[in-house]
Amino acid sequence: KCTFCIVPKFRGASRSEDFSAVIDRAKRFIDAGYHEIVVTGCNLSLYASQGKRLHDLLLALADVDTGCRIRLGSVEPGPCAMETVHAMAENANVCRFLHIPVQSGSNRILTAMKRPYLAKDIEALARLASDLMPHLGLGCDLMTGFPGENELDFNTTLGLIKRLPFNNAHVFPYSERPGTVAATMGNVIPKTVRS
């Protein structure tokens, strides 16, 4: 429940699709002629069903039909993501693309956002993925102008992005969402500066 996001208030608690149902659905899509399966969700790193985690799901999907490409949506840094990157590297039919919701390279801002990781976790994931898959497409989300962000925070984020081999970035300015903790924070950054 990040301080800037209103989605959990409408979506409710995180939940995972049944592991067996996901595999069955993938088989039906492949039988119907689909050539790519995209695994997506609000936070794939939280996937848990029948004692299986995201890397287990990825391995099982890759094994359903080696001619079908498997693509992942956004994966948050952490132990689950590290296991998932290893599973990606082990299977040629898993798309060599990883999207990380970085948001900020400043630990101070990540903490204020209540993100469940720090800059070192982002860097470790990006480096591991790039080392295991040299031709990896690496993307990220970045937010500018979060309440209280200063020039040092901004430059710390810029430094992180320059150090890592990102191919693309979805950069967006912070926007207030009524009902979120961030909307009540002080040190509001002017919209012109955010942009």
PDB file of N, CA and C in Angstrom, residues 40-128:
ATOM      1  N   THR A  40       0.582 -10.891 -15.817  1.00  0.00           N
ATOM      2  CA  THR A  40       0.520  -9.524 -15.311  1.00  0.00           C
ATOM      3  C   THR A  40      -0.282  -9.452 -14.021  1.00  0.00           C
ATOM      4  N   GLY A  41      -0.120  -8.374 -13.311  1.00  0.00           N
ATOM      5  CA  GLY A  41      -0.834  -8.164 -12.059  1.00  0.00           C
ATOM      6  C   GLY A  41      -0.347  -6.891 -11.403  1.00  0.00           C
ATOM      7  N   CYS A  42      -0.975  -6.514 -10.307  1.00  0.00           N
ATOM      8  CA  CYS A  42      -0.580  -5.290  -9.603  1.00  0.00           C
ATOM      9  C   CYS A  42       0.813  -5.426  -8.987  1.00  0.00           C
ATOM     10  N   ASN A  43       1.132  -6.609  -8.493  1.00  0.00           N
ATOM     11  CA  ASN A  43       2.457  -6.859  -7.914  1.00  0.00           C
ATOM     12  C   ASN A  43       2.768  -8.344  -8.077  1.00  0.00           C
ATOM     13  N   LEU A  44       3.367  -8.697  -9.198  1.00  0.00           N
ATOM     14  CA  LEU A  44       3.669 -10.097  -9.484  1.00  0.00           C
ATOM     15  C   LEU A  44       4.562 -10.733  -8.428  1.00  0.00           C
ATOM     16  N   SER A  45       5.365  -9.935  -7.762  1.00  0.00           N
ATOM     17  CA  SER A  45       6.277 -10.484  -6.746  1.00  0.00           C
ATOM     18  C   SER A  45       5.525 -11.087  -5.562  1.00  0.00           C
ATOM     19  N   LEU A  46       4.246 -10.766  -5.410  1.00  0.00           N
ATOM     20  CA  LEU A  46       3.445 -11.318  -4.317  1.00  0.00           C
ATOM     21  C   LEU A  46       2.737 -12.615  -4.705  1.00  0.00           C
ATOM     22  N   TYR A  47       2.909 -13.066  -5.947  1.00  0.00           N
ATOM     23  CA  TYR A  47       2.177 -14.252  -6.384  1.00  0.00           C
ATOM     24  C   TYR A  47       2.464 -15.445  -5.462  1.00  0.00           C
ATOM     25  N   ALA A  48       1.380 -16.077  -5.005  1.00  0.00           N
ATOM     26  CA  ALA A  48       1.492 -17.270  -4.157  1.00  0.00           C
ATOM     27  C   ALA A  48       0.209 -18.074  -4.281  1.00  0.00           C
ATOM     28  N   SER A  49       0.349 -19.336  -4.714  1.00  0.00           N
ATOM     29  CA  SER A  49      -0.808 -20.221  -4.845  1.00  0.00           C
ATOM     30  C   SER A  49      -0.342 -21.660  -4.765  1.00  0.00           C
ATOM     31  N   GLN A  50      -1.017 -22.450  -3.987  1.00  0.00           N
ATOM     32  CA  GLN A  50      -0.728 -23.877  -3.854  1.00  0.00           C
ATOM     33  C   GLN A  50       0.748 -24.124  -3.517  1.00  0.00           C
ATOM     34  N   GLY A  51       1.318 -23.255  -2.697  1.00  0.00           N
ATOM     35  CA  GLY A  51       2.720 -23.388  -2.316  1.00  0.00           C
ATOM     36  C   GLY A  51       3.695 -22.963  -3.404  1.00  0.00           C
ATOM     37  N   LYS A  52       3.197 -22.358  -4.460  1.00  0.00           N
ATOM     38  CA  LYS A  52       4.033 -21.931  -5.584  1.00  0.00           C
ATOM     39  C   LYS A  52       4.178 -20.416  -5.575  1.00  0.00           C
ATOM     40  N   ARG A  53       5.358 -19.953  -6.023  1.00  0.00           N
ATOM     41  CA  ARG A  53       5.638 -18.523  -6.144  1.00  0.00           C
ATOM     42  C   ARG A  53       5.795 -18.178  -7.624  1.00  0.00           C
ATOM     43  N   LEU A  54       6.129 -16.927  -7.908  1.00  0.00           N
ATOM     44  CA  LEU A  54       6.200 -16.456  -9.295  1.00  0.00           C
ATOM     45  C   LEU A  54       7.189 -17.259 -10.130  1.00  0.00           C
ATOM     46  N   HIS A  55       8.366 -17.555  -9.589  1.00  0.00           N
ATOM     47  CA  HIS A  55       9.352 -18.301 -10.381  1.00  0.00           C
ATOM     48  C   HIS A  55       8.842 -19.706 -10.721  1.00  0.00           C
ATOM     49  N   ASP A  56       8.074 -20.323  -9.800  1.00  0.00           N
ATOM     50  CA  ASP A  56       7.486 -21.635 -10.082  1.00  0.00           C
ATOM     51  C   ASP A  56       6.472 -21.531 -11.220  1.00  0.00           C
ATOM     52  N   LEU A  57       5.668 -20.476 -11.177  1.00  0.00           N
ATOM     53  CA  LEU A  57       4.670 -20.269 -12.228  1.00  0.00           C
ATOM     54  C   LEU A  57       5.351 -20.044 -13.570  1.00  0.00           C
ATOM     55  N   LEU A  58       6.389 -19.244 -13.572  1.00  0.00           N
ATOM     56  CA  LEU A  58       7.119 -18.965 -14.810  1.00  0.00           C
ATOM     57  C   LEU A  58       7.725 -20.239 -15.391  1.00  0.00           C
ATOM     58  N   LEU A  59       8.346 -21.058 -14.543  1.00  0.00           N
ATOM     59  CA  LEU A  59       8.932 -22.323 -15.010  1.00  0.00           C
ATOM     60  C   LEU A  59       7.854 -23.247 -15.583  1.00  0.00           C
ATOM     61  N   ALA A  60       6.713 -23.333 -14.910  1.00  0.00           N
ATOM     62  CA  ALA A  60       5.623 -24.195 -15.371  1.00  0.00           C
ATOM     63  C   ALA A  60       5.048 -23.697 -16.696  1.00  0.00           C
ATOM     64  N   LEU A  61       4.869 -22.393 -16.823  1.00  0.00           N
ATOM     65  CA  LEU A  61       4.346 -21.839 -18.072  1.00  0.00           C
ATOM     66  C   LEU A  61       5.327 -22.049 -19.224  1.00  0.00           C
ATOM     67  N   ALA A  62       6.603 -21.859 -18.950  1.00  0.00           N
ATOM     68  CA  ALA A  62       7.618 -22.047 -19.993  1.00  0.00           C
ATOM     69  C   ALA A  62       7.657 -23.492 -20.465  1.00  0.00           C
ATOM     70  N   ASP A  63       7.274 -24.407 -19.591  1.00  0.00           N
ATOM     71  CA  ASP A  63       7.310 -25.840 -19.893  1.00  0.00           C
ATOM     72  C   ASP A  63       6.052 -26.331 -20.625  1.00  0.00           C
ATOM     73  N   VAL A  64       4.974 -25.547 -20.608  1.00  0.00           N
ATOM     74  CA  VAL A  64       3.715 -25.958 -21.246  1.00  0.00           C
ATOM     75  C   VAL A  64       3.927 -26.178 -22.734  1.00  0.00           C
ATOM     76  N   ASP A  65       4.597 -25.237 -23.384  1.00  0.00           N
ATOM     77  CA  ASP A  65       4.859 -25.328 -24.828  1.00  0.00           C
ATOM     78  C   ASP A  65       6.074 -24.463 -25.103  1.00  0.00           C
ATOM     79  N   THR A  66       7.198 -25.069 -25.401  1.00  0.00           N
ATOM     80  CA  THR A  66       8.437 -24.308 -25.574  1.00  0.00           C
ATOM     81  C   THR A  66       8.391 -23.394 -26.793  1.00  0.00           C
ATOM     82  N   GLY A  67       7.384 -23.546 -27.652  1.00  0.00           N
ATOM     83  CA  GLY A  67       7.236 -22.664 -28.808  1.00  0.00           C
ATOM     84  C   GLY A  67       6.450 -21.409 -28.482  1.00  0.00           C
ATOM     85  N   CYS A  68       5.841 -21.365 -27.316  1.00  0.00           N
ATOM     86  CA  CYS A  68       5.060 -20.195 -26.905  1.00  0.00           C
ATOM     87  C   CYS A  68       5.929 -19.297 -26.039  1.00  0.00           C
ATOM     88  N   ARG A  69       5.941 -18.019 -26.367  1.00  0.00           N
ATOM     89  CA  ARG A  69       6.745 -17.069 -25.607  1.00  0.00           C
ATOM     90  C   ARG A  69       5.976 -16.639 -24.350  1.00  0.00           C
ATOM     91  N   ILE A  70       6.709 -16.514 -23.238  1.00  0.00           N
ATOM     92  CA  ILE A  70       6.147 -16.076 -21.969  1.00  0.00           C
ATOM     93  C   ILE A  70       6.754 -14.714 -21.640  1.00  0.00           C
ATOM     94  N   ARG A  71       5.888 -13.765 -21.307  1.00  0.00           N
ATOM     95  CA  ARG A  71       6.342 -12.408 -20.976  1.00  0.00           C
ATOM     96  C   ARG A  71       5.792 -12.033 -19.604  1.00  0.00           C
ATOM     97  N   LEU A  72       6.620 -11.356 -18.821  1.00  0.00           N
ATOM     98  CA  LEU A  72       6.202 -10.893 -17.501  1.00  0.00           C
ATOM     99  C   LEU A  72       5.901  -9.410 -17.518  1.00  0.00           C
ATOM    100  N   GLY A  73       4.920  -9.019 -16.705  1.00  0.00           N
ATOM    101  CA  GLY A  73       4.670  -7.609 -16.459  1.00  0.00           C
ATOM    102  C   GLY A  73       5.703  -7.103 -15.463  1.00  0.00           C
ATOM    103  N   SER A  74       5.392  -6.050 -14.779  1.00  0.00           N
ATOM    104  CA  SER A  74       6.289  -5.413 -13.832  1.00  0.00           C
ATOM    105  C   SER A  74       6.573  -6.302 -12.618  1.00  0.00           C
ATOM    106  N   VAL A  75       7.847  -6.358 -12.214  1.00  0.00           N
ATOM    107  CA  VAL A  75       8.266  -7.181 -11.071  1.00  0.00           C
ATOM    108  C   VAL A  75       9.048  -6.311 -10.085  1.00  0.00           C
ATOM    109  N   GLU A  76       8.542  -6.230  -8.838  1.00  0.00           N
ATOM    110  CA  GLU A  76       9.220  -5.435  -7.812  1.00  0.00           C
ATOM    111  C   GLU A  76      10.496  -6.116  -7.331  1.00  0.00           C
ATOM    112  N   PRO A  77      11.533  -5.340  -7.033  1.00  0.00           N
ATOM    113  CA  PRO A  77      12.774  -5.905  -6.505  1.00  0.00           C
ATOM    114  C   PRO A  77      12.542  -6.645  -5.191  1.00  0.00           C
ATOM    115  N   GLY A  78      13.348  -7.667  -4.962  1.00  0.00           N
ATOM    116  CA  GLY A  78      13.278  -8.448  -3.730  1.00  0.00           C
ATOM    117  C   GLY A  78      13.645  -9.891  -4.013  1.00  0.00           C
ATOM    118  N   PRO A  79      13.610 -10.746  -3.005  1.00  0.00           N
ATOM    119  CA  PRO A  79      13.997 -12.151  -3.178  1.00  0.00           C
ATOM    120  C   PRO A  79      13.201 -12.875  -4.265  1.00  0.00           C
ATOM    121  N   CYS A  80      11.908 -12.642  -4.346  1.00  0.00           N
ATOM    122  CA  CYS A  80      11.085 -13.298  -5.367  1.00  0.00           C
ATOM    123  C   CYS A  80      11.554 -12.908  -6.769  1.00  0.00           C
ATOM    124  N   ALA A  81      11.862 -11.640  -6.962  1.00  0.00           N
ATOM    125  CA  ALA A  81      12.319 -11.174  -8.272  1.00  0.00           C
ATOM    126  C   ALA A  81      13.659 -11.806  -8.644  1.00  0.00           C
ATOM    127  N   MET A  82      14.529 -11.976  -7.675  1.00  0.00           N
ATOM    128  CA  MET A  82      15.834 -12.590  -7.944  1.00  0.00           C
ATOM    129  C   MET A  82      15.653 -14.032  -8.417  1.00  0.00           C
ATOM    130  N   GLU A  83      14.768 -14.779  -7.744  1.00  0.00           N
ATOM    131  CA  GLU A  83      14.482 -16.162  -8.177  1.00  0.00           C
ATOM    132  C   GLU A  83      13.858 -16.173  -9.565  1.00  0.00           C
ATOM    133  N   THR A  84      12.990 -15.217  -9.816  1.00  0.00           N
ATOM    134  CA  THR A  84      12.298 -15.140 -11.098  1.00  0.00           C
ATOM    135  C   THR A  84      13.267 -14.868 -12.239  1.00  0.00           C
ATOM    136  N   VAL A  85      14.252 -14.007 -12.001  1.00  0.00           N
ATOM    137  CA  VAL A  85      15.260 -13.701 -13.025  1.00  0.00           C
ATOM    138  C   VAL A  85      16.051 -14.966 -13.388  1.00  0.00           C
ATOM    139  N   HIS A  86      16.359 -15.785 -12.397  1.00  0.00           N
ATOM    140  CA  HIS A  86      17.040 -17.053 -12.690  1.00  0.00           C
ATOM    141  C   HIS A  86      16.156 -17.945 -13.554  1.00  0.00           C
ATOM    142  N   ALA A  87      14.865 -18.001 -13.254  1.00  0.00           N
ATOM    143  CA  ALA A  87      13.929 -18.804 -14.056  1.00  0.00           C
ATOM    144  C   ALA A  87      13.829 -18.265 -15.473  1.00  0.00           C
ATOM    145  N   MET A  88      13.851 -16.962 -15.613  1.00  0.00           N
ATOM    146  CA  MET A  88      13.823 -16.349 -16.952  1.00  0.00           C
ATOM    147  C   MET A  88      15.039 -16.803 -17.761  1.00  0.00           C
ATOM    148  N   ALA A  89      16.205 -16.711 -17.142  1.00  0.00           N
ATOM    149  CA  ALA A  89      17.455 -17.021 -17.838  1.00  0.00           C
ATOM    150  C   ALA A  89      17.542 -18.482 -18.248  1.00  0.00           C
ATOM    151  N   GLU A  90      16.880 -19.374 -17.507  1.00  0.00           N
ATOM    152  CA  GLU A  90      16.931 -20.810 -17.784  1.00  0.00           C
ATOM    153  C   GLU A  90      16.042 -21.243 -18.945  1.00  0.00           C
ATOM    154  N   ASN A  91      15.162 -20.372 -19.412  1.00  0.00           N
ATOM    155  CA  ASN A  91      14.185 -20.772 -20.426  1.00  0.00           C
ATOM    156  C   ASN A  91      14.220 -19.841 -21.623  1.00  0.00           C
ATOM    157  N   ALA A  92      14.585 -20.389 -22.769  1.00  0.00           N
ATOM    158  CA  ALA A  92      14.722 -19.589 -23.981  1.00  0.00           C
ATOM    159  C   ALA A  92      13.405 -18.976 -24.441  1.00  0.00           C
ATOM    160  N   ASN A  93      12.285 -19.583 -24.069  1.00  0.00           N
ATOM    161  CA  ASN A  93      11.003 -19.046 -24.522  1.00  0.00           C
ATOM    162  C   ASN A  93      10.428 -17.976 -23.596  1.00  0.00           C
ATOM    163  N   VAL A  94      11.184 -17.597 -22.571  1.00  0.00           N
ATOM    164  CA  VAL A  94      10.762 -16.482 -21.729  1.00  0.00           C
ATOM    165  C   VAL A  94      11.373 -15.217 -22.314  1.00  0.00           C
ATOM    166  N   CYS A  95      10.513 -14.248 -22.576  1.00  0.00           N
ATOM    167  CA  CYS A  95      10.935 -12.986 -23.175  1.00  0.00           C
ATOM    168  C   CYS A  95      12.031 -12.337 -22.332  1.00  0.00           C
ATOM    169  N   ARG A  96      13.058 -11.883 -22.992  1.00  0.00           N
ATOM    170  CA  ARG A  96      14.200 -11.253 -22.322  1.00  0.00           C
ATOM    171  C   ARG A  96      13.888  -9.787 -22.047  1.00  0.00           C
ATOM    172  N   PHE A  97      12.856  -9.565 -21.248  1.00  0.00           N
ATOM    173  CA  PHE A  97      12.456  -8.211 -20.880  1.00  0.00           C
ATOM    174  C   PHE A  97      12.033  -8.207 -19.420  1.00  0.00           C
ATOM    175  N   LEU A  98      12.548  -7.231 -18.688  1.00  0.00           N
ATOM    176  CA  LEU A  98      12.197  -7.084 -17.281  1.00  0.00           C
ATOM    177  C   LEU A  98      11.848  -5.627 -17.031  1.00  0.00           C
ATOM    178  N   HIS A  99      10.676  -5.415 -16.433  1.00  0.00           N
ATOM    179  CA  HIS A  99      10.243  -4.062 -16.102  1.00  0.00           C
ATOM    180  C   HIS A  99      10.219  -3.932 -14.581  1.00  0.00           C
ATOM    181  N   ILE A 100      10.958  -2.958 -14.068  1.00  0.00           N
ATOM    182  CA  ILE A 100      11.083  -2.744 -12.621  1.00  0.00           C
ATOM    183  C   ILE A 100      10.409  -1.416 -12.251  1.00  0.00           C
ATOM    184  N   PRO A 101       9.474  -1.439 -11.299  1.00  0.00           N
ATOM    185  CA  PRO A 101       8.862  -0.185 -10.858  1.00  0.00           C
ATOM    186  C   PRO A 101       9.784   0.563  -9.894  1.00  0.00           C
ATOM    187  N   VAL A 102      10.825   1.172 -10.420  1.00  0.00           N
ATOM    188  CA  VAL A 102      11.847   1.836  -9.611  1.00  0.00           C
ATOM    189  C   VAL A 102      11.237   2.960  -8.764  1.00  0.00           C
ATOM    190  N   GLN A 103      10.501   3.843  -9.383  1.00  0.00           N
ATOM    191  CA  GLN A 103       9.869   5.031  -8.778  1.00  0.00           C
ATOM    192  C   GLN A 103      10.880   6.091  -8.350  1.00  0.00           C
ATOM    193  N   SER A 104      11.908   5.712  -7.587  1.00  0.00           N
ATOM    194  CA  SER A 104      12.931   6.663  -7.136  1.00  0.00           C
ATOM    195  C   SER A 104      14.214   5.899  -6.827  1.00  0.00           C
ATOM    196  N   GLY A 105      15.333   6.587  -6.957  1.00  0.00           N
ATOM    197  CA  GLY A 105      16.612   5.998  -6.572  1.00  0.00           C
ATOM    198  C   GLY A 105      17.056   6.475  -5.201  1.00  0.00           C
ATOM    199  N   SER A 106      16.224   7.291  -4.568  1.00  0.00           N
ATOM    200  CA  SER A 106      16.532   7.836  -3.242  1.00  0.00           C
ATOM    201  C   SER A 106      15.863   6.979  -2.175  1.00  0.00           C
ATOM    202  N   ASN A 107      16.655   6.437  -1.279  1.00  0.00           N
ATOM    203  CA  ASN A 107      16.095   5.629  -0.189  1.00  0.00           C
ATOM    204  C   ASN A 107      15.133   6.445   0.675  1.00  0.00           C
ATOM    205  N   ARG A 108      15.432   7.708   0.845  1.00  0.00           N
ATOM    206  CA  ARG A 108      14.554   8.573   1.641  1.00  0.00           C
ATOM    207  C   ARG A 108      13.167   8.677   1.005  1.00  0.00           C
ATOM    208  N   ILE A 109      13.130   8.840  -0.302  1.00  0.00           N
ATOM    209  CA  ILE A 109      11.852   8.955  -1.015  1.00  0.00           C
ATOM    210  C   ILE A 109      11.160   7.595  -1.104  1.00  0.00           C
ATOM    211  N   LEU A 110      11.913   6.541  -1.363  1.00  0.00           N
ATOM    212  CA  LEU A 110      11.314   5.198  -1.392  1.00  0.00           C
ATOM    213  C   LEU A 110      10.638   4.875  -0.058  1.00  0.00           C
ATOM    214  N   THR A 111      11.282   5.270   1.040  1.00  0.00           N
ATOM    215  CA  THR A 111      10.704   5.049   2.368  1.00  0.00           C
ATOM    216  C   THR A 111       9.441   5.886   2.548  1.00  0.00           C
ATOM    217  N   ALA A 112       9.482   7.139   2.115  1.00  0.00           N
ATOM    218  CA  ALA A 112       8.299   8.005   2.211  1.00  0.00           C
ATOM    219  C   ALA A 112       7.148   7.469   1.358  1.00  0.00           C
ATOM    220  N   MET A 113       7.487   6.813   0.254  1.00  0.00           N
ATOM    221  CA  MET A 113       6.479   6.199  -0.621  1.00  0.00           C
ATOM    222  C   MET A 113       5.948   4.883  -0.052  1.00  0.00           C
ATOM    223  N   LYS A 114       6.653   4.357   0.951  1.00  0.00           N
ATOM    224  CA  LYS A 114       6.382   3.024   1.519  1.00  0.00           C
ATOM    225  C   LYS A 114       6.581   1.928   0.474  1.00  0.00           C
ATOM    226  N   ARG A 115       7.604   2.086  -0.342  1.00  0.00           N
ATOM    227  CA  ARG A 115       7.962   1.033  -1.278  1.00  0.00           C
ATOM    228  C   ARG A 115       8.678  -0.056  -0.476  1.00  0.00           C
ATOM    229  N   PRO A 116       8.503  -1.337  -0.825  1.00  0.00           N
ATOM    230  CA  PRO A 116       9.077  -2.427  -0.026  1.00  0.00           C
ATOM    231  C   PRO A 116      10.523  -2.784  -0.399  1.00  0.00           C
ATOM    232  N   TYR A 117      11.263  -1.834  -0.920  1.00  0.00           N
ATOM    233  CA  TYR A 117      12.651  -2.088  -1.313  1.00  0.00           C
ATOM    234  C   TYR A 117      13.437  -0.783  -1.239  1.00  0.00           C
ATOM    235  N   LEU A 118      14.761  -0.914  -1.343  1.00  0.00           N
ATOM    236  CA  LEU A 118      15.661   0.231  -1.358  1.00  0.00           C
ATOM    237  C   LEU A 118      16.424   0.258  -2.683  1.00  0.00           C
ATOM    238  N   ALA A 119      17.180   1.321  -2.898  1.00  0.00           N
ATOM    239  CA  ALA A 119      17.930   1.475  -4.140  1.00  0.00           C
ATOM    240  C   ALA A 119      18.898   0.316  -4.372  1.00  0.00           C
ATOM    241  N   LYS A 120      19.497  -0.205  -3.300  1.00  0.00           N
ATOM    242  CA  LYS A 120      20.437  -1.326  -3.455  1.00  0.00           C
ATOM    243  C   LYS A 120      19.723  -2.567  -4.009  1.00  0.00           C
ATOM    244  N   ASP A 121      18.460  -2.741  -3.667  1.00  0.00           N
ATOM    245  CA  ASP A 121      17.684  -3.884  -4.175  1.00  0.00           C
ATOM    246  C   ASP A 121      17.395  -3.724  -5.662  1.00  0.00           C
ATOM    247  N   ILE A 122      17.098  -2.496  -6.073  1.00  0.00           N
ATOM    248  CA  ILE A 122      16.871  -2.198  -7.490  1.00  0.00           C
ATOM    249  C   ILE A 122      18.140  -2.514  -8.275  1.00  0.00           C
ATOM    250  N   GLU A 123      19.258  -2.013  -7.769  1.00  0.00           N
ATOM    251  CA  GLU A 123      20.540  -2.208  -8.452  1.00  0.00           C
ATOM    252  C   GLU A 123      20.921  -3.688  -8.513  1.00  0.00           C
ATOM    253  N   ALA A 124      20.724  -4.417  -7.437  1.00  0.00           N
ATOM    254  CA  ALA A 124      21.062  -5.848  -7.409  1.00  0.00           C
ATOM    255  C   ALA A 124      20.227  -6.619  -8.431  1.00  0.00           C
ATOM    256  N   LEU A 125      18.943  -6.309  -8.509  1.00  0.00           N
ATOM    257  CA  LEU A 125      18.073  -6.996  -9.469  1.00  0.00           C
ATOM    258  C   LEU A 125      18.470  -6.668 -10.904  1.00  0.00           C
ATOM    259  N   ALA A 126      18.673  -5.406 -11.186  1.00  0.00           N
ATOM    260  CA  ALA A 126      19.042  -4.999 -12.553  1.00  0.00           C
ATOM    261  C   ALA A 126      20.374  -5.611 -12.974  1.00  0.00           C
ATOM    262  N   ARG A 127      21.336  -5.631 -12.075  1.00  0.00           N
ATOM    263  CA  ARG A 127      22.655  -6.193 -12.417  1.00  0.00           C
ATOM    264  C   ARG A 127      22.587  -7.710 -12.601  1.00  0.00           C
ATOM    265  N   LEU A 128      21.878  -8.404 -11.713  1.00  0.00           N
ATOM    266  CA  LEU A 128      21.737  -9.851 -11.854  1.00  0.00           C
ATOM    267  C   LEU A 128      21.061 -10.192 -13.177  1.00  0.00           C
TER     268      LEU A 128
END
